[in-house]
mmCIF file with all atom_site columns, C-alpha atoms and ligand atoms in Angstrom:
data_model
loop_
_atom_site.group_PDB
_atom_site.id
_atom_site.type_symbol
_atom_site.label_atom_id
_atom_site.label_alt_id
_atom_site.label_comp_id
_atom_site.label_asym_id
_atom_site.label_entity_id
_atom_site.label_seq_id
_atom_site.pdbx_PDB_ins_code
_atom_site.Cartn_x
_atom_site.Cartn_y
_atom_site.Cartn_z
_atom_site.occupancy
_atom_site.B_iso_or_equiv
_atom_site.pdbx_formal_charge
_atom_site.auth_seq_id
_atom_site.auth_comp_id
_atom_site.auth_asym_id
_atom_site.auth_atom_id
_atom_site.pdbx_PDB_model_num
ATOM   1   C CA  . ILE A 1 1   ? 124.130 179.865 73.246 1.00 91.00 ? 1   ILE A CA  1
ATOM   2   C CA  . PRO A 1 2   ? 121.983 180.567 76.309 1.00 95.00 ? 2   PRO A CA  1
ATOM   3   C CA  . GLU A 1 3   ? 118.262 180.994 75.742 1.00 96.00 ? 3   GLU A CA  1
ATOM   4   C CA  . TYR A 1 4   ? 115.629 183.085 77.431 1.00 97.00 ? 4   TYR A CA  1
ATOM   5   C CA  . ALA A 1 5   ? 111.967 182.382 76.783 1.00 96.00 ? 5   ALA A CA  1
ATOM   6   C CA  . PHE A 1 6   ? 109.171 184.924 76.821 1.00 96.00 ? 6   PHE A CA  1
ATOM   7   C CA  . ILE A 1 7   ? 105.629 183.779 77.389 1.00 94.00 ? 7   ILE A CA  1
ATOM   8   C CA  . GLY A 1 8   ? 102.283 185.012 78.678 1.00 93.00 ? 8   GLY A CA  1
ATOM   9   C CA  . ARG A 1 9   ? 98.606  185.254 77.917 1.00 91.00 ? 9   ARG A CA  1
ATOM   10  C CA  . SER A 1 10  ? 97.697  186.568 74.544 1.00 86.00 ? 10  SER A CA  1
ATOM   11  C CA  . ASN A 1 11  ? 97.459  190.346 74.537 1.00 90.00 ? 11  ASN A CA  1
ATOM   12  C CA  . VAL A 1 12  ? 99.695  190.669 77.607 1.00 94.00 ? 12  VAL A CA  1
ATOM   13  C CA  . GLY A 1 13  ? 102.075 192.860 75.578 1.00 94.00 ? 13  GLY A CA  1
ATOM   14  C CA  . LYS A 1 14  ? 104.656 190.266 74.576 1.00 93.00 ? 14  LYS A CA  1
ATOM   15  C CA  . SER A 1 15  ? 105.256 191.518 71.042 1.00 91.00 ? 15  SER A CA  1
ATOM   16  C CA  . SER A 1 16  ? 105.618 195.071 72.289 1.00 93.00 ? 16  SER A CA  1
ATOM   17  C CA  . LEU A 1 17  ? 108.044 193.993 74.991 1.00 95.00 ? 17  LEU A CA  1
ATOM   18  C CA  . ILE A 1 18  ? 110.133 192.001 72.544 1.00 93.00 ? 18  ILE A CA  1
ATOM   19  C CA  . ASN A 1 19  ? 110.238 195.018 70.252 1.00 91.00 ? 19  ASN A CA  1
ATOM   20  C CA  . MET A 1 20  ? 111.379 197.186 73.125 1.00 94.00 ? 20  MET A CA  1
ATOM   21  C CA  . LEU A 1 21  ? 114.093 194.745 74.180 1.00 94.00 ? 21  LEU A CA  1
ATOM   22  C CA  . THR A 1 22  ? 115.379 194.200 70.674 1.00 89.00 ? 22  THR A CA  1
ATOM   23  C CA  . SER A 1 23  ? 115.304 197.723 69.298 1.00 80.00 ? 23  SER A CA  1
ATOM   24  C CA  . LYS A 1 24  ? 119.077 197.840 69.022 1.00 52.00 ? 24  LYS A CA  1
ATOM   25  C CA  . LYS A 1 25  ? 119.081 196.523 65.461 1.00 42.00 ? 25  LYS A CA  1
ATOM   26  C CA  . SER A 1 26  ? 121.542 193.798 66.301 1.00 42.00 ? 26  SER A CA  1
ATOM   27  C CA  . LEU A 1 27  ? 118.604 191.583 65.761 1.00 47.00 ? 27  LEU A CA  1
ATOM   28  C CA  . ALA A 1 28  ? 118.279 188.735 63.372 1.00 44.00 ? 28  ALA A CA  1
ATOM   29  C CA  . LYS A 1 29  ? 115.310 186.502 63.206 1.00 48.00 ? 29  LYS A CA  1
ATOM   30  C CA  . THR A 1 30  ? 116.101 182.864 62.749 1.00 45.00 ? 30  THR A CA  1
ATOM   31  C CA  . SER A 1 31  ? 113.661 180.502 61.250 1.00 42.00 ? 31  SER A CA  1
ATOM   32  C CA  . GLY A 1 32  ? 113.815 176.753 61.034 1.00 46.00 ? 32  GLY A CA  1
ATOM   33  C CA  . ARG A 1 33  ? 111.314 176.496 58.234 1.00 45.00 ? 33  ARG A CA  1
ATOM   34  C CA  . PRO A 1 34  ? 111.368 179.553 56.014 1.00 44.00 ? 34  PRO A CA  1
ATOM   35  C CA  . GLY A 1 35  ? 108.035 180.649 54.658 1.00 43.00 ? 35  GLY A CA  1
ATOM   36  C CA  . LYS A 1 36  ? 106.088 179.061 57.453 1.00 45.00 ? 36  LYS A CA  1
ATOM   37  C CA  . THR A 1 37  ? 104.586 180.972 60.280 1.00 50.00 ? 37  THR A CA  1
ATOM   38  C CA  . GLN A 1 38  ? 106.475 179.696 63.260 1.00 62.00 ? 38  GLN A CA  1
ATOM   39  C CA  . LEU A 1 39  ? 104.772 178.934 66.498 1.00 77.00 ? 39  LEU A CA  1
ATOM   40  C CA  . ILE A 1 40  ? 108.064 179.475 68.229 1.00 85.00 ? 40  ILE A CA  1
ATOM   41  C CA  . ASN A 1 41  ? 110.375 182.247 67.040 1.00 87.00 ? 41  ASN A CA  1
ATOM   42  C CA  . HIS A 1 42  ? 114.032 182.582 67.912 1.00 89.00 ? 42  HIS A CA  1
ATOM   43  C CA  . PHE A 1 43  ? 115.869 185.885 67.812 1.00 91.00 ? 43  PHE A CA  1
ATOM   44  C CA  . ILE A 1 44  ? 119.595 186.044 68.279 1.00 91.00 ? 44  ILE A CA  1
ATOM   45  C CA  . ILE A 1 45  ? 120.664 189.101 70.261 1.00 91.00 ? 45  ILE A CA  1
ATOM   46  C CA  . ASN A 1 46  ? 124.195 190.548 70.001 1.00 89.00 ? 46  ASN A CA  1
ATOM   47  C CA  . GLN A 1 47  ? 125.464 187.079 69.059 1.00 89.00 ? 47  GLN A CA  1
ATOM   48  C CA  . GLU A 1 48  ? 125.160 186.360 72.766 1.00 92.00 ? 48  GLU A CA  1
ATOM   49  C CA  . TRP A 1 49  ? 121.804 184.877 73.514 1.00 95.00 ? 49  TRP A CA  1
ATOM   50  C CA  . TYR A 1 50  ? 118.566 183.687 72.019 1.00 95.00 ? 50  TYR A CA  1
ATOM   51  C CA  . LEU A 1 51  ? 115.301 185.363 72.740 1.00 95.00 ? 51  LEU A CA  1
ATOM   52  C CA  . VAL A 1 52  ? 112.644 182.703 72.340 1.00 94.00 ? 52  VAL A CA  1
ATOM   53  C CA  . ASP A 1 53  ? 109.175 183.981 71.578 1.00 92.00 ? 53  ASP A CA  1
ATOM   54  C CA  . LEU A 1 54  ? 106.715 181.325 72.724 1.00 90.00 ? 54  LEU A CA  1
ATOM   55  C CA  . PRO A 1 55  ? 103.064 181.263 71.742 1.00 85.00 ? 55  PRO A CA  1
ATOM   56  C CA  . GLY A 1 56  ? 100.638 182.956 74.107 1.00 83.00 ? 56  GLY A CA  1
ATOM   57  C CA  . TYR A 1 57  ? 98.468  180.871 76.348 1.00 81.00 ? 57  TYR A CA  1
ATOM   58  C CA  . GLY A 1 58  ? 94.943  181.510 77.484 1.00 71.00 ? 58  GLY A CA  1
ATOM   59  C CA  . TYR A 1 59  ? 93.350  182.527 74.228 1.00 64.00 ? 59  TYR A CA  1
ATOM   60  C CA  . ALA A 1 60  ? 89.675  183.113 74.855 1.00 62.00 ? 60  ALA A CA  1
ATOM   61  C CA  . LYS A 1 61  ? 88.547  182.502 71.311 1.00 65.00 ? 61  LYS A CA  1
ATOM   62  C CA  . VAL A 1 62  ? 90.592  179.478 70.347 1.00 67.00 ? 62  VAL A CA  1
ATOM   63  C CA  . SER A 1 63  ? 89.091  176.010 70.010 1.00 76.00 ? 63  SER A CA  1
ATOM   64  C CA  . LYS A 1 64  ? 89.911  173.258 72.464 1.00 78.00 ? 64  LYS A CA  1
ATOM   65  C CA  . SER A 1 65  ? 91.941  171.323 69.923 1.00 80.00 ? 65  SER A CA  1
ATOM   66  C CA  . ALA A 1 66  ? 93.985  174.383 68.993 1.00 74.00 ? 66  ALA A CA  1
ATOM   67  C CA  . LYS A 1 67  ? 94.652  174.995 72.663 1.00 74.00 ? 67  LYS A CA  1
ATOM   68  C CA  . LYS A 1 68  ? 95.927  171.432 72.965 1.00 79.00 ? 68  LYS A CA  1
ATOM   69  C CA  . VAL A 1 69  ? 98.325  171.966 70.069 1.00 77.00 ? 69  VAL A CA  1
ATOM   70  C CA  . PHE A 1 70  ? 99.668  175.112 71.692 1.00 76.00 ? 70  PHE A CA  1
ATOM   71  C CA  . GLN A 1 71  ? 100.006 173.411 75.034 1.00 80.00 ? 71  GLN A CA  1
ATOM   72  C CA  . LYS A 1 72  ? 101.887 170.568 73.440 1.00 82.00 ? 72  LYS A CA  1
ATOM   73  C CA  . PHE A 1 73  ? 104.286 172.955 71.744 1.00 80.00 ? 73  PHE A CA  1
ATOM   74  C CA  . ILE A 1 74  ? 104.936 174.756 74.972 1.00 84.00 ? 74  ILE A CA  1
ATOM   75  C CA  . THR A 1 75  ? 105.438 171.625 77.060 1.00 86.00 ? 75  THR A CA  1
ATOM   76  C CA  . GLN A 1 76  ? 107.682 170.083 74.397 1.00 87.00 ? 76  GLN A CA  1
ATOM   77  C CA  . TYR A 1 77  ? 109.724 173.243 74.359 1.00 88.00 ? 77  TYR A CA  1
ATOM   78  C CA  . PHE A 1 78  ? 110.294 173.198 78.099 1.00 87.00 ? 78  PHE A CA  1
ATOM   79  C CA  . LYS A 1 79  ? 111.019 169.497 78.114 1.00 86.00 ? 79  LYS A CA  1
ATOM   80  C CA  . PHE A 1 80  ? 113.877 169.611 75.668 1.00 85.00 ? 80  PHE A CA  1
ATOM   81  C CA  . ARG A 1 81  ? 115.444 173.044 76.051 1.00 85.00 ? 81  ARG A CA  1
ATOM   82  C CA  . GLU A 1 82  ? 118.792 172.447 77.615 1.00 87.00 ? 82  GLU A CA  1
ATOM   83  C CA  . GLN A 1 83  ? 120.002 175.930 76.764 1.00 92.00 ? 83  GLN A CA  1
ATOM   84  C CA  . LEU A 1 84  ? 117.130 177.615 78.560 1.00 95.00 ? 84  LEU A CA  1
ATOM   85  C CA  . VAL A 1 85  ? 118.461 179.790 81.368 1.00 96.00 ? 85  VAL A CA  1
ATOM   86  C CA  . CYS A 1 86  ? 115.285 181.503 82.429 1.00 96.00 ? 86  CYS A CA  1
ATOM   87  C CA  . ALA A 1 87  ? 111.669 181.835 81.341 1.00 97.00 ? 87  ALA A CA  1
ATOM   88  C CA  . PHE A 1 88  ? 110.099 185.271 81.603 1.00 98.00 ? 88  PHE A CA  1
ATOM   89  C CA  . VAL A 1 89  ? 106.412 185.004 82.393 1.00 97.00 ? 89  VAL A CA  1
ATOM   90  C CA  . LEU A 1 90  ? 104.631 188.164 81.335 1.00 97.00 ? 90  LEU A CA  1
ATOM   91  C CA  . VAL A 1 91  ? 101.776 189.384 83.472 1.00 97.00 ? 91  VAL A CA  1
ATOM   92  C CA  . ASP A 1 92  ? 99.562  192.415 82.905 1.00 97.00 ? 92  ASP A CA  1
ATOM   93  C CA  . ILE A 1 93  ? 100.126 194.621 85.961 1.00 97.00 ? 93  ILE A CA  1
ATOM   94  C CA  . ARG A 1 94  ? 96.541  195.878 85.816 1.00 97.00 ? 94  ARG A CA  1
ATOM   95  C CA  . HIS A 1 95  ? 94.971  192.603 86.865 1.00 95.00 ? 95  HIS A CA  1
ATOM   96  C CA  . LYS A 1 96  ? 94.802  190.766 90.153 1.00 94.00 ? 96  LYS A CA  1
ATOM   97  C CA  . PRO A 1 97  ? 96.697  187.454 90.131 1.00 95.00 ? 97  PRO A CA  1
ATOM   98  C CA  . GLN A 1 98  ? 95.028  185.274 87.514 1.00 93.00 ? 98  GLN A CA  1
ATOM   99  C CA  . PRO A 1 99  ? 94.630  181.496 87.934 1.00 92.00 ? 99  PRO A CA  1
ATOM   100 C CA  . ILE A 1 100 ? 95.957  180.778 84.454 1.00 90.00 ? 100 ILE A CA  1
ATOM   101 C CA  . ASP A 1 101 ? 99.201  182.658 85.122 1.00 93.00 ? 101 ASP A CA  1
ATOM   102 C CA  . LEU A 1 102 ? 99.612  181.101 88.550 1.00 94.00 ? 102 LEU A CA  1
ATOM   103 C CA  . GLU A 1 103 ? 98.993  177.647 87.088 1.00 91.00 ? 103 GLU A CA  1
ATOM   104 C CA  . PHE A 1 104 ? 101.604 178.248 84.451 1.00 92.00 ? 104 PHE A CA  1
ATOM   105 C CA  . MET A 1 105 ? 104.181 179.343 87.034 1.00 94.00 ? 105 MET A CA  1
ATOM   106 C CA  . GLN A 1 106 ? 103.290 176.263 89.057 1.00 92.00 ? 106 GLN A CA  1
ATOM   107 C CA  . TYR A 1 107 ? 103.917 174.127 85.991 1.00 90.00 ? 107 TYR A CA  1
ATOM   108 C CA  . LEU A 1 108 ? 107.322 175.721 85.439 1.00 92.00 ? 108 LEU A CA  1
ATOM   109 C CA  . GLY A 1 109 ? 108.270 175.269 89.065 1.00 91.00 ? 109 GLY A CA  1
ATOM   110 C CA  . GLU A 1 110 ? 107.248 171.627 89.106 1.00 89.00 ? 110 GLU A CA  1
ATOM   111 C CA  . ASN A 1 111 ? 109.348 171.019 86.027 1.00 89.00 ? 111 ASN A CA  1
ATOM   112 C CA  . GLY A 1 112 ? 112.401 172.758 87.395 1.00 90.00 ? 112 GLY A CA  1
ATOM   113 C CA  . VAL A 1 113 ? 112.312 175.643 84.928 1.00 93.00 ? 113 VAL A CA  1
ATOM   114 C CA  . PRO A 1 114 ? 113.721 178.829 86.473 1.00 94.00 ? 114 PRO A CA  1
ATOM   115 C CA  . PHE A 1 115 ? 111.418 181.754 85.830 1.00 96.00 ? 115 PHE A CA  1
ATOM   116 C CA  . CYS A 1 116 ? 111.009 185.462 86.452 1.00 97.00 ? 116 CYS A CA  1
ATOM   117 C CA  . ILE A 1 117 ? 107.938 187.635 86.200 1.00 98.00 ? 117 ILE A CA  1
ATOM   118 C CA  . ILE A 1 118 ? 107.709 190.605 83.873 1.00 98.00 ? 118 ILE A CA  1
ATOM   119 C CA  . PHE A 1 119 ? 104.855 192.902 84.748 1.00 98.00 ? 119 PHE A CA  1
ATOM   120 C CA  . THR A 1 120 ? 103.712 194.718 81.621 1.00 98.00 ? 120 THR A CA  1
ATOM   121 C CA  . LYS A 1 121 ? 101.808 197.944 80.869 1.00 98.00 ? 121 LYS A CA  1
ATOM   122 C CA  . ALA A 1 122 ? 102.987 199.724 84.024 1.00 98.00 ? 122 ALA A CA  1
ATOM   123 C CA  . ASP A 1 123 ? 102.197 203.078 82.385 1.00 98.00 ? 123 ASP A CA  1
ATOM   124 C CA  . LYS A 1 124 ? 98.517  202.256 82.809 1.00 98.00 ? 124 LYS A CA  1
ATOM   125 C CA  . LEU A 1 125 ? 98.622  202.364 86.613 1.00 97.00 ? 125 LEU A CA  1
ATOM   126 C CA  . LYS A 1 126 ? 99.669  204.855 89.256 1.00 97.00 ? 126 LYS A CA  1
ATOM   127 C CA  . PRO A 1 127 ? 102.752 203.891 91.310 1.00 97.00 ? 127 PRO A CA  1
ATOM   128 C CA  . GLN A 1 128 ? 100.666 203.064 94.372 1.00 98.00 ? 128 GLN A CA  1
ATOM   129 C CA  . ALA A 1 129 ? 98.429  200.743 92.388 1.00 97.00 ? 129 ALA A CA  1
ATOM   130 C CA  . ILE A 1 130 ? 101.469 199.047 90.880 1.00 97.00 ? 130 ILE A CA  1
ATOM   131 C CA  . GLU A 1 131 ? 102.823 198.450 94.345 1.00 97.00 ? 131 GLU A CA  1
ATOM   132 C CA  . ASN A 1 132 ? 99.507  197.041 95.534 1.00 97.00 ? 132 ASN A CA  1
ATOM   133 C CA  . HIS A 1 133 ? 99.248  194.663 92.610 1.00 97.00 ? 133 HIS A CA  1
ATOM   134 C CA  . VAL A 1 134 ? 102.800 193.430 93.074 1.00 97.00 ? 134 VAL A CA  1
ATOM   135 C CA  . GLU A 1 135 ? 101.989 192.878 96.767 1.00 97.00 ? 135 GLU A CA  1
ATOM   136 C CA  . ASP A 1 136 ? 98.936  190.849 95.761 1.00 97.00 ? 136 ASP A CA  1
ATOM   137 C CA  . TYR A 1 137 ? 101.147 188.673 93.611 1.00 96.00 ? 137 TYR A CA  1
ATOM   138 C CA  . LYS A 1 138 ? 103.669 188.259 96.399 1.00 97.00 ? 138 LYS A CA  1
ATOM   139 C CA  . THR A 1 139 ? 100.954 187.182 98.808 1.00 97.00 ? 139 THR A CA  1
ATOM   140 C CA  . VAL A 1 140 ? 99.623  184.531 96.460 1.00 96.00 ? 140 VAL A CA  1
ATOM   141 C CA  . LEU A 1 141 ? 103.007 183.274 95.296 1.00 95.00 ? 141 LEU A CA  1
ATOM   142 C CA  . LEU A 1 142 ? 104.432 183.011 98.795 1.00 96.00 ? 142 LEU A CA  1
ATOM   143 C CA  . GLU A 1 143 ? 101.648 180.551 99.604 1.00 94.00 ? 143 GLU A CA  1
ATOM   144 C CA  . THR A 1 144 ? 103.409 178.160 97.228 1.00 89.00 ? 144 THR A CA  1
ATOM   145 C CA  . TRP A 1 145 ? 107.000 179.344 96.986 1.00 90.00 ? 145 TRP A CA  1
ATOM   146 C CA  . GLU A 1 146 ? 109.592 180.178 99.545 1.00 93.00 ? 146 GLU A CA  1
ATOM   147 C CA  . ASP A 1 147 ? 110.597 183.374 97.780 1.00 93.00 ? 147 ASP A CA  1
ATOM   148 C CA  . MET A 1 148 ? 108.988 185.782 95.414 1.00 95.00 ? 148 MET A CA  1
ATOM   149 C CA  . PRO A 1 149 ? 110.568 185.147 92.016 1.00 95.00 ? 149 PRO A CA  1
ATOM   150 C CA  . GLN A 1 150 ? 112.691 187.912 90.572 1.00 97.00 ? 150 GLN A CA  1
ATOM   151 C CA  . TYR A 1 151 ? 110.361 190.380 88.905 1.00 98.00 ? 151 TYR A CA  1
ATOM   152 C CA  . PHE A 1 152 ? 110.507 193.396 86.609 1.00 98.00 ? 152 PHE A CA  1
ATOM   153 C CA  . ILE A 1 153 ? 108.098 196.240 86.095 1.00 98.00 ? 153 ILE A CA  1
ATOM   154 C CA  . THR A 1 154 ? 107.948 197.322 82.489 1.00 98.00 ? 154 THR A CA  1
ATOM   155 C CA  . SER A 1 155 ? 106.126 199.505 80.033 1.00 98.00 ? 155 SER A CA  1
ATOM   156 C CA  . SER A 1 156 ? 106.856 199.092 76.357 1.00 95.00 ? 156 SER A CA  1
ATOM   157 C CA  . SER A 1 157 ? 105.056 202.266 75.435 1.00 94.00 ? 157 SER A CA  1
ATOM   158 C CA  . LYS A 1 158 ? 107.081 204.331 77.925 1.00 96.00 ? 158 LYS A CA  1
ATOM   159 C CA  . ASP A 1 159 ? 110.311 202.384 77.544 1.00 95.00 ? 159 ASP A CA  1
ATOM   160 C CA  . ILE A 1 160 ? 110.383 201.367 81.204 1.00 97.00 ? 160 ILE A CA  1
ATOM   161 C CA  . GLY A 1 161 ? 112.272 198.349 82.517 1.00 98.00 ? 161 GLY A CA  1
ATOM   162 C CA  . LYS A 1 162 ? 114.272 197.647 79.409 1.00 97.00 ? 162 LYS A CA  1
ATOM   163 C CA  . GLU A 1 163 ? 117.727 198.098 80.926 1.00 97.00 ? 163 GLU A CA  1
ATOM   164 C CA  . GLU A 1 164 ? 116.783 196.122 84.032 1.00 98.00 ? 164 GLU A CA  1
ATOM   165 C CA  . VAL A 1 165 ? 115.737 193.104 81.995 1.00 98.00 ? 165 VAL A CA  1
ATOM   166 C CA  . LEU A 1 166 ? 118.702 193.311 79.626 1.00 97.00 ? 166 LEU A CA  1
ATOM   167 C CA  . ASP A 1 167 ? 121.176 193.800 82.480 1.00 97.00 ? 167 ASP A CA  1
ATOM   168 C CA  . PHE A 1 168 ? 119.732 190.814 84.290 1.00 97.00 ? 168 PHE A CA  1
ATOM   169 C CA  . ILE A 1 169 ? 120.174 188.654 81.202 1.00 97.00 ? 169 ILE A CA  1
ATOM   170 C CA  . GLY A 1 170 ? 123.670 189.999 80.636 1.00 96.00 ? 170 GLY A CA  1
ATOM   171 C CA  . GLU A 1 171 ? 124.603 189.143 84.179 1.00 95.00 ? 171 GLU A CA  1
ATOM   172 C CA  . LEU A 1 172 ? 123.321 185.588 83.907 1.00 95.00 ? 172 LEU A CA  1
ATOM   173 C CA  . ASN A 1 173 ? 125.203 185.203 80.635 1.00 94.00 ? 173 ASN A CA  1
ATOM   174 C CA  . SER A 1 174 ? 128.492 186.374 82.103 1.00 91.00 ? 174 SER A CA  1
ATOM   175 C CA  . ASN A 1 175 ? 128.070 184.062 85.103 1.00 88.00 ? 175 ASN A CA  1
ATOM   176 C CA  . MET A 1 176 ? 127.671 181.189 82.698 1.00 80.00 ? 176 MET A CA  1
ATOM   177 C CA  . ILE A 1 177 ? 130.862 182.023 80.845 1.00 65.00 ? 177 ILE A CA  1
ATOM   178 C CA  . ILE A 1 178 ? 132.871 182.087 84.084 1.00 56.00 ? 178 ILE A CA  1
ATOM   179 C CA  . GLU A 1 179 ? 131.602 178.629 85.005 1.00 53.00 ? 179 GLU A CA  1
HETATM 180 P P1  . GDP B 2 .   ? 100.813 190.193 72.676 1.00 63.73 ? 1   GDP B P1  1
HETATM 181 O O1  . GDP B 2 .   ? 99.544  189.619 72.125 1.00 63.73 ? 1   GDP B O1  1
HETATM 182 O O2  . GDP B 2 .   ? 101.092 189.659 74.019 1.00 63.73 ? 1   GDP B O2  1
HETATM 183 O O3  . GDP B 2 .   ? 101.983 190.086 71.739 1.00 63.73 ? 1   GDP B O3  1
HETATM 184 O O4  . GDP B 2 .   ? 100.506 191.753 72.941 1.00 63.73 ? 1   GDP B O4  1
HETATM 185 P P2  . GDP B 2 .   ? 100.883 193.045 72.089 1.00 63.73 ? 1   GDP B P2  1
HETATM 186 O O5  . GDP B 2 .   ? 102.297 193.421 72.271 1.00 63.73 ? 1   GDP B O5  1
HETATM 187 O O6  . GDP B 2 .   ? 100.387 192.875 70.719 1.00 63.73 ? 1   GDP B O6  1
HETATM 188 O O7  . GDP B 2 .   ? 100.018 194.125 72.861 1.00 63.73 ? 1   GDP B O7  1
HETATM 189 C C1  . GDP B 2 .   ? 98.630  193.986 73.058 1.00 63.73 ? 1   GDP B C1  1
HETATM 190 C C2  . GDP B 2 .   ? 97.998  195.355 73.212 1.00 63.73 ? 1   GDP B C2  1
HETATM 191 O O8  . GDP B 2 .   ? 98.488  195.994 74.380 1.00 63.73 ? 1   GDP B O8  1
HETATM 192 C C3  . GDP B 2 .   ? 98.332  196.297 72.061 1.00 63.73 ? 1   GDP B C3  1
HETATM 193 O O9  . GDP B 2 .   ? 97.195  197.086 71.817 1.00 63.73 ? 1   GDP B O9  1
HETATM 194 C C4  . GDP B 2 .   ? 99.473  197.125 72.594 1.00 63.73 ? 1   GDP B C4  1
HETATM 195 O O10 . GDP B 2 .   ? 99.525  198.406 72.017 1.00 63.73 ? 1   GDP B O10 1
HETATM 196 C C5  . GDP B 2 .   ? 99.132  197.224 74.063 1.00 63.73 ? 1   GDP B C5  1
HETATM 197 N N1  . GDP B 2 .   ? 100.345 197.361 74.881 1.00 63.73 ? 1   GDP B N1  1
HETATM 198 C C6  . GDP B 2 .   ? 101.409 196.530 74.898 1.00 63.73 ? 1   GDP B C6  1
HETATM 199 N N2  . GDP B 2 .   ? 102.342 196.948 75.761 1.00 63.73 ? 1   GDP B N2  1
HETATM 200 C C7  . GDP B 2 .   ? 101.869 198.086 76.316 1.00 63.73 ? 1   GDP B C7  1
HETATM 201 C C8  . GDP B 2 .   ? 102.380 199.007 77.304 1.00 63.73 ? 1   GDP B C8  1
HETATM 202 O O11 . GDP B 2 .   ? 103.476 198.868 77.857 1.00 63.73 ? 1   GDP B O11 1
HETATM 203 N N3  . GDP B 2 .   ? 101.598 200.064 77.615 1.00 63.73 ? 1   GDP B N3  1
HETATM 204 C C9  . GDP B 2 .   ? 100.378 200.249 77.058 1.00 63.73 ? 1   GDP B C9  1
HETATM 205 N N4  . GDP B 2 .   ? 99.674  201.301 77.457 1.00 63.73 ? 1   GDP B N4  1
HETATM 206 N N5  . GDP B 2 .   ? 99.866  199.418 76.135 1.00 63.73 ? 1   GDP B N5  1
HETATM 207 C C10 . GDP B 2 .   ? 100.599 198.346 75.765 1.00 63.73 ? 1   GDP B C10 1
#
């Protein structure tokens, strides 16, 4: 089953986005070790794909050693996930490009992990400001990459971007079946 990973800084709106994407009730949470809080959660969607909920990075209030544990989990995940089709990196649309997010995208790129950007909390900005912030991201990313990665503008509170993300995943899934 193809997998899609969702990751971003803590508080970026990941839980809200996952709730928005999975509100169809076809959702079942899978758990390797019942009773334990999982660092990595898998959700199976429509029997078609796994949504992988990865721990947030960039916690301000977490100790260095805890950060290391998280980092290790994340890097191990990306190392061994053969089913991973695409990682969605969540970015708060309100902020200018942040080094930690750019570094993480760099890491994915260097390790050959395909990724897209999901801008979150779009309801908090006016359309013009959204456009400006996306342009800022383009400018920075095109210094490193040949193309701007595929991106989505979303708001979980206003239910924006849901179909775009789900259609994109559906399309990738159907391409995989044909091959
Ligand atoms: P996580 O830590 O990345 O899982 O973030 P959460 O989903 O818990 O969201 C963090 C905070 O941002 C919460 O207070 C949410 O209510 C808020 N939030 C998340 N998504 C949106 C959004 O699309 N619009 C607005 N206005 N607030 C949001």
